[in-house]
PDB file of C-alpha atoms in Angstrom:
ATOM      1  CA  UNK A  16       6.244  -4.190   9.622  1.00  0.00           C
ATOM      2  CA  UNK A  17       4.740  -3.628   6.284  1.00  0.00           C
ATOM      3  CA  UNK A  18       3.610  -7.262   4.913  1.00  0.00           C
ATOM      4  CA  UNK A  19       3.875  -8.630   1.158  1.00  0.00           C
ATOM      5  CA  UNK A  20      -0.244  -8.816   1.073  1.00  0.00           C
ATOM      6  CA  UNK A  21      -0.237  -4.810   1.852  1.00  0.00           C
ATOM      7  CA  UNK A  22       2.208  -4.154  -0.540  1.00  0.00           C
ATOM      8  CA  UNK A  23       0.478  -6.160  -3.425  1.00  0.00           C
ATOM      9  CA  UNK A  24      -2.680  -4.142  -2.108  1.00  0.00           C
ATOM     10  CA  UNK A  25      -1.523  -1.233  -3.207  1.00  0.00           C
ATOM     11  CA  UNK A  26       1.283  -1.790  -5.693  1.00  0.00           C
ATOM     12  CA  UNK A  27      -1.200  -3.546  -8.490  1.00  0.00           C
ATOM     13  CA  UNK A  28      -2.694   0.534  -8.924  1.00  0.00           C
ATOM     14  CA  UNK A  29       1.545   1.240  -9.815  1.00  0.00           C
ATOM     15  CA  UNK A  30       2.027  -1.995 -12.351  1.00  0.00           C
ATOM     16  CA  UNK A  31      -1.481  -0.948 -13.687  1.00  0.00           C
ATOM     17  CA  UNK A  32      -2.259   2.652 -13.172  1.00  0.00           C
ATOM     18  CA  UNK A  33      -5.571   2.206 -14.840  1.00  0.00           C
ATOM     19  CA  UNK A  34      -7.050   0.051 -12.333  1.00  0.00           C
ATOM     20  CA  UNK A  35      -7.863   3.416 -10.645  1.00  0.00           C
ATOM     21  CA  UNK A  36     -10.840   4.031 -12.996  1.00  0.00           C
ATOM     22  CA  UNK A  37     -12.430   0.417 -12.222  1.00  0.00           C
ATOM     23  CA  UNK A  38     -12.372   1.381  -8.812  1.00  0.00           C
ATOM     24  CA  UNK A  39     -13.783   4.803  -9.228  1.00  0.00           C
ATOM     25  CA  UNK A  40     -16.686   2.912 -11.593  1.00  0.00           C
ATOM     26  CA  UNK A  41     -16.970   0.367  -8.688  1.00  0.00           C
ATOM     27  CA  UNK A  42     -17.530   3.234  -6.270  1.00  0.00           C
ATOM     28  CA  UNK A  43     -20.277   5.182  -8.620  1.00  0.00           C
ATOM     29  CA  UNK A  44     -18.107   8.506  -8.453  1.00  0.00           C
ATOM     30  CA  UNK A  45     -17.582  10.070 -12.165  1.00  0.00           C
ATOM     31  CA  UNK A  46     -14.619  10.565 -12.975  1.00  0.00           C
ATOM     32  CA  UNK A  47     -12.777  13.142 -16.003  1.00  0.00           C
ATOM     33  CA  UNK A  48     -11.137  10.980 -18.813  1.00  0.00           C
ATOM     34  CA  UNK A  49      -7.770  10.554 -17.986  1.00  0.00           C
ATOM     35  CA  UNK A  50      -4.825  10.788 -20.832  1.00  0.00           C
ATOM     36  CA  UNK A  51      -1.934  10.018 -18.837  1.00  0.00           C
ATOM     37  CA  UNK A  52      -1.248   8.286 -15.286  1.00  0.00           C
ATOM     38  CA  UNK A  53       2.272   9.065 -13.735  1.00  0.00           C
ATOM     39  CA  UNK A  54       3.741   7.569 -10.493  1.00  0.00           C
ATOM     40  CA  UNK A  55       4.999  10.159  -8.025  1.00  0.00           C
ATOM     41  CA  UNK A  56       7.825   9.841  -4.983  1.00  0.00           C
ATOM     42  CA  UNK A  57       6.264   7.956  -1.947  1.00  0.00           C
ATOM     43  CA  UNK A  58       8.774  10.038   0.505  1.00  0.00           C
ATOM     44  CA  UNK A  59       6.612  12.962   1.937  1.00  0.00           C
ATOM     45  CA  UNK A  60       9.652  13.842   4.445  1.00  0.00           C
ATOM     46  CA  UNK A  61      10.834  16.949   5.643  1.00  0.00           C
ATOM     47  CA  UNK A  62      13.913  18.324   6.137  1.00  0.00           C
ATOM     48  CA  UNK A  63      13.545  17.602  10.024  1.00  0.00           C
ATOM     49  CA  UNK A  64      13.545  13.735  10.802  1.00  0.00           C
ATOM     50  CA  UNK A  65      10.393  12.397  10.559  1.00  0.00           C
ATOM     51  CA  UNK A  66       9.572  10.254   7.257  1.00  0.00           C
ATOM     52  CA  UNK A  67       6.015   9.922   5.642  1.00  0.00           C
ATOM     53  CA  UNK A  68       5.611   7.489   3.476  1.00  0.00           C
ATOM     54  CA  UNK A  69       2.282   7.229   1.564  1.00  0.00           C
ATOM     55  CA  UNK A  70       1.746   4.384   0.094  1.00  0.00           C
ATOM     56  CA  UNK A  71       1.106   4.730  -3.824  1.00  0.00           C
ATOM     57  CA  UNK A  72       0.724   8.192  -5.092  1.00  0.00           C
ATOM     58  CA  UNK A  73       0.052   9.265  -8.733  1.00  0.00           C
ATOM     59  CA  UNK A  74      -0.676  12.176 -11.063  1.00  0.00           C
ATOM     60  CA  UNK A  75      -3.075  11.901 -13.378  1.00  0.00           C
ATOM     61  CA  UNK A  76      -3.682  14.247 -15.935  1.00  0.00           C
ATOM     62  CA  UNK A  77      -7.269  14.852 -17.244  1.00  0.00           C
ATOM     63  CA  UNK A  78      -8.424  14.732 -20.745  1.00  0.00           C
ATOM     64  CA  UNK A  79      -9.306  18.623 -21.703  1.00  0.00           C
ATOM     65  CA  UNK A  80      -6.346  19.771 -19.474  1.00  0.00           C
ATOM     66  CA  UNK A  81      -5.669  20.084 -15.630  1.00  0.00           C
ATOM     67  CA  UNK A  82      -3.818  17.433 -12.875  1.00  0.00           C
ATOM     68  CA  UNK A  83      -5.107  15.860  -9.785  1.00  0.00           C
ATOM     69  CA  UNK A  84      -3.223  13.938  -7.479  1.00  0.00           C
ATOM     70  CA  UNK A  85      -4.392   9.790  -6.124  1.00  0.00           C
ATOM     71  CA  UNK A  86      -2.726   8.954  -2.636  1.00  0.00           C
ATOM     72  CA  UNK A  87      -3.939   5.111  -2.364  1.00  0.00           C
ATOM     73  CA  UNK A  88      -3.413   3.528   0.824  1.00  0.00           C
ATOM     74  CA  UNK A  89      -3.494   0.132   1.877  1.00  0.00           C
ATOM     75  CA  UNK A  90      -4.668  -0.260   5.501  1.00  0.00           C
ATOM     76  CA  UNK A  91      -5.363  -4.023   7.087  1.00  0.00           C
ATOM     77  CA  UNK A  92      -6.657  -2.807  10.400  1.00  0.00           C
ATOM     78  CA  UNK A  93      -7.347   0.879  12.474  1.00  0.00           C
ATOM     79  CA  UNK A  94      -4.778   2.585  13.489  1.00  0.00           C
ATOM     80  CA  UNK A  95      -5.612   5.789  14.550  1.00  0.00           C
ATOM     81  CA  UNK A  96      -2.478   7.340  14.046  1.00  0.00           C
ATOM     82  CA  UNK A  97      -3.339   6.708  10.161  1.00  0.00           C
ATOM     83  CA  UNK A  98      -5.832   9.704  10.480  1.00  0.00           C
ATOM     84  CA  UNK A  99      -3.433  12.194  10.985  1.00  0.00           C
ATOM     85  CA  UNK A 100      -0.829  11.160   8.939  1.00  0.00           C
ATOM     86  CA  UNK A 101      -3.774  10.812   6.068  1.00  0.00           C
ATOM     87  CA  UNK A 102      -4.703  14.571   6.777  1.00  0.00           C
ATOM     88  CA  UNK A 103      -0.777  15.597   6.585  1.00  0.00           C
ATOM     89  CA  UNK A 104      -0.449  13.440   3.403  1.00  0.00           C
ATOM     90  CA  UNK A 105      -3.412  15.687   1.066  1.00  0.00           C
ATOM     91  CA  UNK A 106      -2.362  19.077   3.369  1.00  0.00           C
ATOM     92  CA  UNK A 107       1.123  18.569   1.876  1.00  0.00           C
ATOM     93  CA  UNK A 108       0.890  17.176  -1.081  1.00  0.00           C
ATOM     94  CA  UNK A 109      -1.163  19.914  -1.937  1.00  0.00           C
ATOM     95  CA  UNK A 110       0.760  22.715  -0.737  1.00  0.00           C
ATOM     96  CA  UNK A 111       3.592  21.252  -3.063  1.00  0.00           C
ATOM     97  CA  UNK A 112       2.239  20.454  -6.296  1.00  0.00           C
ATOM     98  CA  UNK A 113      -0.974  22.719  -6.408  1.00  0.00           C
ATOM     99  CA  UNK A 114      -2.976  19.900  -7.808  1.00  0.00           C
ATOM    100  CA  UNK A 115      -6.636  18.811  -6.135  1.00  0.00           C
ATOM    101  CA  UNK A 116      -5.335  15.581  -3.937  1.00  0.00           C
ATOM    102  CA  UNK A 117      -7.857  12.407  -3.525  1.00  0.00           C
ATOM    103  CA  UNK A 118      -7.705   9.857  -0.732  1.00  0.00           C
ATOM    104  CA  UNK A 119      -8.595   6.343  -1.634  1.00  0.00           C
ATOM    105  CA  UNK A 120      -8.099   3.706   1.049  1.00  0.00           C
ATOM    106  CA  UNK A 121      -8.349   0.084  -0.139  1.00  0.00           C
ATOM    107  CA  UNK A 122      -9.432  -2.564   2.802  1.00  0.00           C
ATOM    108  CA  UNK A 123      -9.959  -6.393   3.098  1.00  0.00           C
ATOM    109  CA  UNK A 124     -12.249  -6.348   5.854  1.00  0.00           C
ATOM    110  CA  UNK A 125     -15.714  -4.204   6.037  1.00  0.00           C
ATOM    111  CA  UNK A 126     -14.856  -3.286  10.358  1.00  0.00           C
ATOM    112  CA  UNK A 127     -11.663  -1.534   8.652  1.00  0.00           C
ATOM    113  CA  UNK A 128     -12.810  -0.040   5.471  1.00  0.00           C
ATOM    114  CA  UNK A 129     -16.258   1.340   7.493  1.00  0.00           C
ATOM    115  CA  UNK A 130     -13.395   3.038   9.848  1.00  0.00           C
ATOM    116  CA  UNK A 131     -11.319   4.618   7.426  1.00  0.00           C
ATOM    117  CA  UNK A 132     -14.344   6.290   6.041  1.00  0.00           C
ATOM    118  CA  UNK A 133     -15.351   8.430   8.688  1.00  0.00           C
ATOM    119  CA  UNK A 134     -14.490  12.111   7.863  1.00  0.00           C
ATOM    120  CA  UNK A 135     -11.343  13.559   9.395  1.00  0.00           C
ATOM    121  CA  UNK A 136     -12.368  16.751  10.700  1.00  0.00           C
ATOM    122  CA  UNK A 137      -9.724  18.913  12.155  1.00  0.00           C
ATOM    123  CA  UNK A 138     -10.862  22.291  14.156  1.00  0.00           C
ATOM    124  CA  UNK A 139     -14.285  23.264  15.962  1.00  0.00           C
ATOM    125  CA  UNK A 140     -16.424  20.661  16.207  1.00  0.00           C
ATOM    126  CA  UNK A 141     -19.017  22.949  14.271  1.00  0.00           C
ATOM    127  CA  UNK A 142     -16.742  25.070  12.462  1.00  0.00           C
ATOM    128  CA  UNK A 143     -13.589  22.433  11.103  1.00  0.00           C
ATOM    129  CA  UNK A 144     -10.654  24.237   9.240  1.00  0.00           C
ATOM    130  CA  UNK A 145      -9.848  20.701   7.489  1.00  0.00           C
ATOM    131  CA  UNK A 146     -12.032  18.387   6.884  1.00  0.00           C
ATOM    132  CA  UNK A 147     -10.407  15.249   5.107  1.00  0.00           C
ATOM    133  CA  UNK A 148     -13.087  12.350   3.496  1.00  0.00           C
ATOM    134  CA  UNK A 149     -11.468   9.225   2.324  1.00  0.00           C
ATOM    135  CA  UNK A 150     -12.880   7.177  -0.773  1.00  0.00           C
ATOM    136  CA  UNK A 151     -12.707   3.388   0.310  1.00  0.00           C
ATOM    137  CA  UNK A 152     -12.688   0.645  -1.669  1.00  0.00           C
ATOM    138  CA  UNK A 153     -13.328  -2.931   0.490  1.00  0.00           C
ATOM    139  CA  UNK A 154     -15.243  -6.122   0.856  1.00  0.00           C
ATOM    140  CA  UNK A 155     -18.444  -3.768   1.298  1.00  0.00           C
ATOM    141  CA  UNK A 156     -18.300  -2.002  -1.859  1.00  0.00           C
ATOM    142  CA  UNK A 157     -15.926  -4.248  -4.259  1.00  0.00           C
ATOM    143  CA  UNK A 158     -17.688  -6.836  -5.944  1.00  0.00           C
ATOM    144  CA  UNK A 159     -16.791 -10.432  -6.014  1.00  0.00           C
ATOM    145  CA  UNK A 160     -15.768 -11.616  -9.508  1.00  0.00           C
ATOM    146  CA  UNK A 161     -16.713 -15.478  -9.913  1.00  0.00           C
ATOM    147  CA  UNK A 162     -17.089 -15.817 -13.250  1.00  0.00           C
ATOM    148  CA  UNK A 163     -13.986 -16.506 -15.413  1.00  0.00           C
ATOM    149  CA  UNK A 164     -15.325 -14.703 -18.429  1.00  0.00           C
ATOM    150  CA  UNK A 165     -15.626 -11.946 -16.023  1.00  0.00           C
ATOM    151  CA  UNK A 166     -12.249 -11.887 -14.963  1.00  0.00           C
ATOM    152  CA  UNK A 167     -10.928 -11.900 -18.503  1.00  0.00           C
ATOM    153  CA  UNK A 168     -12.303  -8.398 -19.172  1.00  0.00           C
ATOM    154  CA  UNK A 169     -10.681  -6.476 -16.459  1.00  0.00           C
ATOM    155  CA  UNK A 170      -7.778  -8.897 -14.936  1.00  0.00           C
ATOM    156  CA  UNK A 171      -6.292  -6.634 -12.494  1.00  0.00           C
ATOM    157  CA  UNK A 172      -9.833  -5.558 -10.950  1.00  0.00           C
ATOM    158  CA  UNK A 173     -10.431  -9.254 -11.130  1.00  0.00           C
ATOM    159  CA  UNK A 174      -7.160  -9.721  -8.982  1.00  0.00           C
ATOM    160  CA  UNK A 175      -7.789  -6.789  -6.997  1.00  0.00           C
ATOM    161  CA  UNK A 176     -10.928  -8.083  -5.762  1.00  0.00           C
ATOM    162  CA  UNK A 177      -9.501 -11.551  -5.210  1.00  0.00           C
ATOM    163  CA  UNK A 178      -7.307  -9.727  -2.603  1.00  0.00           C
ATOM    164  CA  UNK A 179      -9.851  -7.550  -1.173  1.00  0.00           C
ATOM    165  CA  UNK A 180     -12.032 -10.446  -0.484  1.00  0.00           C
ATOM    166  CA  UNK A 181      -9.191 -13.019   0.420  1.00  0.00           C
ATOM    167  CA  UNK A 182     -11.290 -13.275   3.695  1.00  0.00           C
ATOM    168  CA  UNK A 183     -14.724 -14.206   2.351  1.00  0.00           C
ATOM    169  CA  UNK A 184     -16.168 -17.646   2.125  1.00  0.00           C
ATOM    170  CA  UNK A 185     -16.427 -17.659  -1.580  1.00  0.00           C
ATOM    171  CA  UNK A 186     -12.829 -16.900  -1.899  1.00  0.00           C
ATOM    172  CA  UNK A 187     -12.104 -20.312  -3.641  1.00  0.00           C
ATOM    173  CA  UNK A 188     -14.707 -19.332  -6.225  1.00  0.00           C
ATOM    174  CA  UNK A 189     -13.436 -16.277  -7.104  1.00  0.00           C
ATOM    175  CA  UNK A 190      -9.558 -17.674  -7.060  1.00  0.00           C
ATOM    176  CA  UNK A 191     -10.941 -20.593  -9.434  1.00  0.00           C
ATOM    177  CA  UNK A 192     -12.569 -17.849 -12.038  1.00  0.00           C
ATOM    178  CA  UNK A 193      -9.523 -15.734 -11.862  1.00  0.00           C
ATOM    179  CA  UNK A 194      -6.775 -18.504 -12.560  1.00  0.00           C
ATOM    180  CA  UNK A 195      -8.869 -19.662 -15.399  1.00  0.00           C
ATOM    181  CA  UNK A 196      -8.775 -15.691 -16.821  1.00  0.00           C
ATOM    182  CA  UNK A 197      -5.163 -16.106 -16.354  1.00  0.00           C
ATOM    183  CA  UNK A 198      -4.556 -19.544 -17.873  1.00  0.00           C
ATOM    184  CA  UNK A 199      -5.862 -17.894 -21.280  1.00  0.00           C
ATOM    185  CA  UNK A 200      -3.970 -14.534 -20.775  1.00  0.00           C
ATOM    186  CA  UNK A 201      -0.465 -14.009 -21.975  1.00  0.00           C
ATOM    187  CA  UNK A 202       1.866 -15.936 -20.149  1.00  0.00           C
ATOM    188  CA  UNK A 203       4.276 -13.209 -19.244  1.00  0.00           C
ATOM    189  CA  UNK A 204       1.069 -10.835 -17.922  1.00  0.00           C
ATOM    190  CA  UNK A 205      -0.456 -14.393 -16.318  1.00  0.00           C
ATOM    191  CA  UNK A 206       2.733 -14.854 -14.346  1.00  0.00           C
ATOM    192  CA  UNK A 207       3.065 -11.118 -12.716  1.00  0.00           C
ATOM    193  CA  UNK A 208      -0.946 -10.770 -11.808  1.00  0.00           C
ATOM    194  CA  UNK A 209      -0.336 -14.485 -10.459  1.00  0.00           C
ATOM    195  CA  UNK A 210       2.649 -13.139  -8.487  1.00  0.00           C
ATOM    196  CA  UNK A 211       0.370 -10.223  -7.542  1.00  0.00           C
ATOM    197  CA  UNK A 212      -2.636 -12.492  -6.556  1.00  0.00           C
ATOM    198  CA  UNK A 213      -0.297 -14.750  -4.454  1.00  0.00           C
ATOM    199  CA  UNK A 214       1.554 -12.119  -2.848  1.00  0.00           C
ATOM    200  CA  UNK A 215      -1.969  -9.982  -1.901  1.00  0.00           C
ATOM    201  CA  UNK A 216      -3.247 -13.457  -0.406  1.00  0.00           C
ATOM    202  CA  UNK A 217      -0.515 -12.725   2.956  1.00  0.00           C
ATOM    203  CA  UNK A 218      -0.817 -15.957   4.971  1.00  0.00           C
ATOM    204  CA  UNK A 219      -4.270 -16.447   4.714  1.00  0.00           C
ATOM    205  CA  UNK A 220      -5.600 -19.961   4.258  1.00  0.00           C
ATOM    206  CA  UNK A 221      -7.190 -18.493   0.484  1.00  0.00           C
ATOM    207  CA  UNK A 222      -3.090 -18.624  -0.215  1.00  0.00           C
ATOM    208  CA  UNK A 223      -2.695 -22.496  -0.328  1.00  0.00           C
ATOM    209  CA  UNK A 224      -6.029 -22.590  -2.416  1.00  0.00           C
ATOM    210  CA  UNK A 225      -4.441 -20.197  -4.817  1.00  0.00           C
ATOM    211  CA  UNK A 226      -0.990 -22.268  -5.088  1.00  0.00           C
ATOM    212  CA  UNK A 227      -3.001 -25.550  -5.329  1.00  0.00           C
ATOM    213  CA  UNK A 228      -4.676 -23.977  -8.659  1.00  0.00           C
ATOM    214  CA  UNK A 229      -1.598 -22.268 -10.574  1.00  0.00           C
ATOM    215  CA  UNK A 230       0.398 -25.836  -9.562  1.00  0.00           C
ATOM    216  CA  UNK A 231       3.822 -25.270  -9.282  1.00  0.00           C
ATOM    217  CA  UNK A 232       3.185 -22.567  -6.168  1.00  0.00           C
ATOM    218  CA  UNK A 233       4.688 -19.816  -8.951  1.00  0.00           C
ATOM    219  CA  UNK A 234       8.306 -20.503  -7.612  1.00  0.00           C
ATOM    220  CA  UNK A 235       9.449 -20.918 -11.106  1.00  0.00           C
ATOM    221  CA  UNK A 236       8.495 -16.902 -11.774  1.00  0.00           C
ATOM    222  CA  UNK A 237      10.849 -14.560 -11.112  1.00  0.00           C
ATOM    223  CA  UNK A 238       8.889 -10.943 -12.130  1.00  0.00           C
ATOM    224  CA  UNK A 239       8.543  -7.843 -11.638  1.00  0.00           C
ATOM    225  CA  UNK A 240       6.790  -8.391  -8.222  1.00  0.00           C
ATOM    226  CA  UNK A 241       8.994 -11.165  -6.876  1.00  0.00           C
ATOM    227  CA  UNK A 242      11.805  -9.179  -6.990  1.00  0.00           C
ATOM    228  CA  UNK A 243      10.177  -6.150  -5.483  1.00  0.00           C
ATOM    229  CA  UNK A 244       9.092  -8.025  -2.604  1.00  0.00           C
ATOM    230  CA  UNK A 245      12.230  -9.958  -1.954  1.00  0.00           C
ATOM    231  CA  UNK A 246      13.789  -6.684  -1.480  1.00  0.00           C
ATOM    232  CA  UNK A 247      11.129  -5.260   0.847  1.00  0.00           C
ATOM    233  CA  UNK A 248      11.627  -9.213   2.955  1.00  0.00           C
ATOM    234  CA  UNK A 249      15.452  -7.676   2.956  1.00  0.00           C
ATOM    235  CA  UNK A 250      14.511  -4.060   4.316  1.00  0.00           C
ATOM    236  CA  UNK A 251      12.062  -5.790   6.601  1.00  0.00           C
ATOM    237  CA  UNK A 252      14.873  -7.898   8.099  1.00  0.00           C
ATOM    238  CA  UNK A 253      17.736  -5.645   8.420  1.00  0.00           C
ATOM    239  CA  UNK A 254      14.990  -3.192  10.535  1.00  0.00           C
ATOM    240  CA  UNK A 255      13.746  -5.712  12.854  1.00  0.00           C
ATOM    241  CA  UNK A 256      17.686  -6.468  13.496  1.00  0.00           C
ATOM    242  CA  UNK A 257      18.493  -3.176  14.874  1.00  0.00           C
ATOM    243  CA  UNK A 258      15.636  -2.825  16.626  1.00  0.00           C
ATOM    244  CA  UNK A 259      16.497  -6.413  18.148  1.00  0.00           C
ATOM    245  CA  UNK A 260      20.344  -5.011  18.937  1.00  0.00           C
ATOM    246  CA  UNK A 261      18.865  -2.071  20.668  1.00  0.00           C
ATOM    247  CA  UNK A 262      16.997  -3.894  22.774  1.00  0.00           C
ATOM    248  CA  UNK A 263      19.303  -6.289  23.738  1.00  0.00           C
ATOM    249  CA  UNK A 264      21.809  -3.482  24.573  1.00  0.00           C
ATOM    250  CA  UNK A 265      19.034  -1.750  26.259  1.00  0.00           C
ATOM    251  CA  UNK A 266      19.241   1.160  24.300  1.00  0.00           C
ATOM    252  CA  UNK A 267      15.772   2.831  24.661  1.00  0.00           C
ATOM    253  CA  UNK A 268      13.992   3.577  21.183  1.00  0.00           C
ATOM    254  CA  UNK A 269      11.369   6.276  21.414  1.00  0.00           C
ATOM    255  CA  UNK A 270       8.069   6.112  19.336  1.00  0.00           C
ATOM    256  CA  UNK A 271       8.841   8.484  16.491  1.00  0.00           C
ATOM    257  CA  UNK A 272      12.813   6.356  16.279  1.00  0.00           C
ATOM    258  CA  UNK A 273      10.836   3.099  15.903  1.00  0.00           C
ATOM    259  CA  UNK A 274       9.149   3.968  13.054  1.00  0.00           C
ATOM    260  CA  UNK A 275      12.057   5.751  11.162  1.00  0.00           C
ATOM    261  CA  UNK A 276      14.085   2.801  11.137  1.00  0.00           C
ATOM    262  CA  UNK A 277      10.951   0.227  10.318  1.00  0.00           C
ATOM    263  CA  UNK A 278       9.660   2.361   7.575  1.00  0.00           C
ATOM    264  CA  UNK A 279      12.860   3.008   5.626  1.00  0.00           C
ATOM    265  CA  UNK A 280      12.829   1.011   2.764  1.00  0.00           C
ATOM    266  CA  UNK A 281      16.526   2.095   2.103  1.00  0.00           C
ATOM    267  CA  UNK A 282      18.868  -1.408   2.443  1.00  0.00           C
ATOM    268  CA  UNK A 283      22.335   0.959   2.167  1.00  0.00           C
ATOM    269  CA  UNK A 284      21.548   3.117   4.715  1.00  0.00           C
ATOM    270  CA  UNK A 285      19.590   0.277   6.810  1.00  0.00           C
ATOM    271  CA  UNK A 286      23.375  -0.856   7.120  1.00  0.00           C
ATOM    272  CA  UNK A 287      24.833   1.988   7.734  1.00  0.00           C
ATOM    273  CA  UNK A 288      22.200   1.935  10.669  1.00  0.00           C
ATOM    274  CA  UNK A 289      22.570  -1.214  11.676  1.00  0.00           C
ATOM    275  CA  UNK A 290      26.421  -1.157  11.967  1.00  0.00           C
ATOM    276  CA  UNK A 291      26.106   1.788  14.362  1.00  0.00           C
ATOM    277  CA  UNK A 292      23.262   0.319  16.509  1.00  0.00           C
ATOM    278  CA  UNK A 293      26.065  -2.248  18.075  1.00  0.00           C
ATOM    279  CA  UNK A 294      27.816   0.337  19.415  1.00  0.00           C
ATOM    280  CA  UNK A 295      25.325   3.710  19.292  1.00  0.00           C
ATOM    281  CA  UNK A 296      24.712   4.782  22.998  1.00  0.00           C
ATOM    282  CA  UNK A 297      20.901   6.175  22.065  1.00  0.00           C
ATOM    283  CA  UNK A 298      18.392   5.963  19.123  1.00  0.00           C
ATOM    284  CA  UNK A 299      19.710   9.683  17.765  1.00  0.00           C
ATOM    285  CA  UNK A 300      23.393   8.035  17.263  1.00  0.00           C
ATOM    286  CA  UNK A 301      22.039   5.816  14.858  1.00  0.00           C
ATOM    287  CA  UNK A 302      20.941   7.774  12.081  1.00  0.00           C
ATOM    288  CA  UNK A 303      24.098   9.861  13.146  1.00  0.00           C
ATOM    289  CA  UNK A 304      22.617  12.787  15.142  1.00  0.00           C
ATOM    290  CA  UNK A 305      24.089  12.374  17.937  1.00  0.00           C
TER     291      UNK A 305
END
């Protein structure tokens, strides 16, 4: 199931597009001047049942003309069915817009992050047709704000790195610079990058430490990115009950079924679903294919 603390991983690059350029500085790769940033469709699917959901992509169009295309990925531990699907995500993406496509996984531990940087290769060992090479942003390579003045120039790298680093030992210094950036930011901004910062934390101990310093635990907020998420905790719900009924009925849910139903993000048609899960007689009869 995808967690609040991946979302808010990935989702700060879509409330601040611009954050993208921070990383690239972070990373030492130049980069052309961008003059506009626009967020794309995460649904990759094809007309045969089988979604792909990347996680945040966007176009960005370059100062002095021309398009390329960031797929950013949040990814909390190896999975090595990731590699593939990362591979399918550039291959099509490219073969529908035309656009170069870039790969940047973001990570919040270095075992991960070192992982997701190994080249995809796809082919002869010495010859590959594709070779895929991720850019990846993690505790490794993302630098640990902990001074407040700091924080105040660039807020969302500032929270991104708080998240990235929501492992480390200094994460209480780095939470303590960033809520005193935010306490002398504009309170509407201050409340969603607080929501952010909160939400990236997952259930790590760092999260307590960060309610402890905003106060009031931010329940009094009701942004942008608490609403998001209370719909994904929705989506998330209504999954894992089908799956449960399925189970229970002993209904046997192949591989490729699992993750249709736990990656739609859909809540109409995860009732539709779950409605014909008590009676559906196998996975297909579900989504109504059988």
């Amino acid at each position: 199931m995808v967690s609040s603390s991946h979302e808010a991983h990935h989702r700060i690059f879509q409330k601040n597009p611009g954050l993208f350029a921070s990383a690239f500085r972070t990373l030492g790769i130049p980069f052309p001047e961008p003059v506009a940033v626009s967020l794309m469709d995460t649904d990759l699917t094809e007309i045969r049942p089988l979604e792909r959901h990347v996680d945040t992509p966007m176009r960005i169009d370059l100062e002095g003309g021309g398009s390329l295309l960031l797929a950013i990925e949040a990814q909390s531990k190896k999975d090595p069915d990731k590699r593939s699907s990362w591979a399918y995500y550039l291959a099509h993406l490219y073969a529908k817009f035309r656009y170069p496509c870039v790969l940047l996984v973001v990570c919040r531990d270095k075992g991960t992050a070192e992982w997701a940087a190994e080249p995809i290769r796809i082919g002869l060992d010495r010859h590959p047709s594709l070779v895929v090479s991720p850019l990846v942003l993690g505790p490794h390579n993302v630098p640990m704000v902990l001074e407040a003045a700091t924080a105040a120039e660039d807020i969302p790298m500032a929270v991104f790195s708080a998240i990235t680093h929501s492992h480390d030992p200094d994460i209480a210094a780095i939470l303590d610079a960033l809520a005193e950036a935010l306490r002398v930011t504009d309170a509407d901004a201050a409340a969603v990058f607080a929501e952010f910062t909160e939400a990236g934390l997952g259930n790590s101990p760092a999260r307590e430490i960060w309610r402890n310093l905003m106060g009031t635990g931010l329940s009094h907020f009701r942004g942008f990115v608490a609403e998001s998420f209370r719909d994904e905790g929705r989506t998330e719900g209504r999954a894992e009950d089908i799956l449960r009924i399925l189970e229970v009925r002993g209904v046997a849910v192949p591989d490729e079924a699992r993750e249709r139903i736990s990656s739609c993000t859909d809540l109409a048609v995860l009732d539709v679903w779950f409605e014909r899960a008590v009676t559906a007689q196998t996975a297909d009869a579900v989504f109504g294919d059988g």
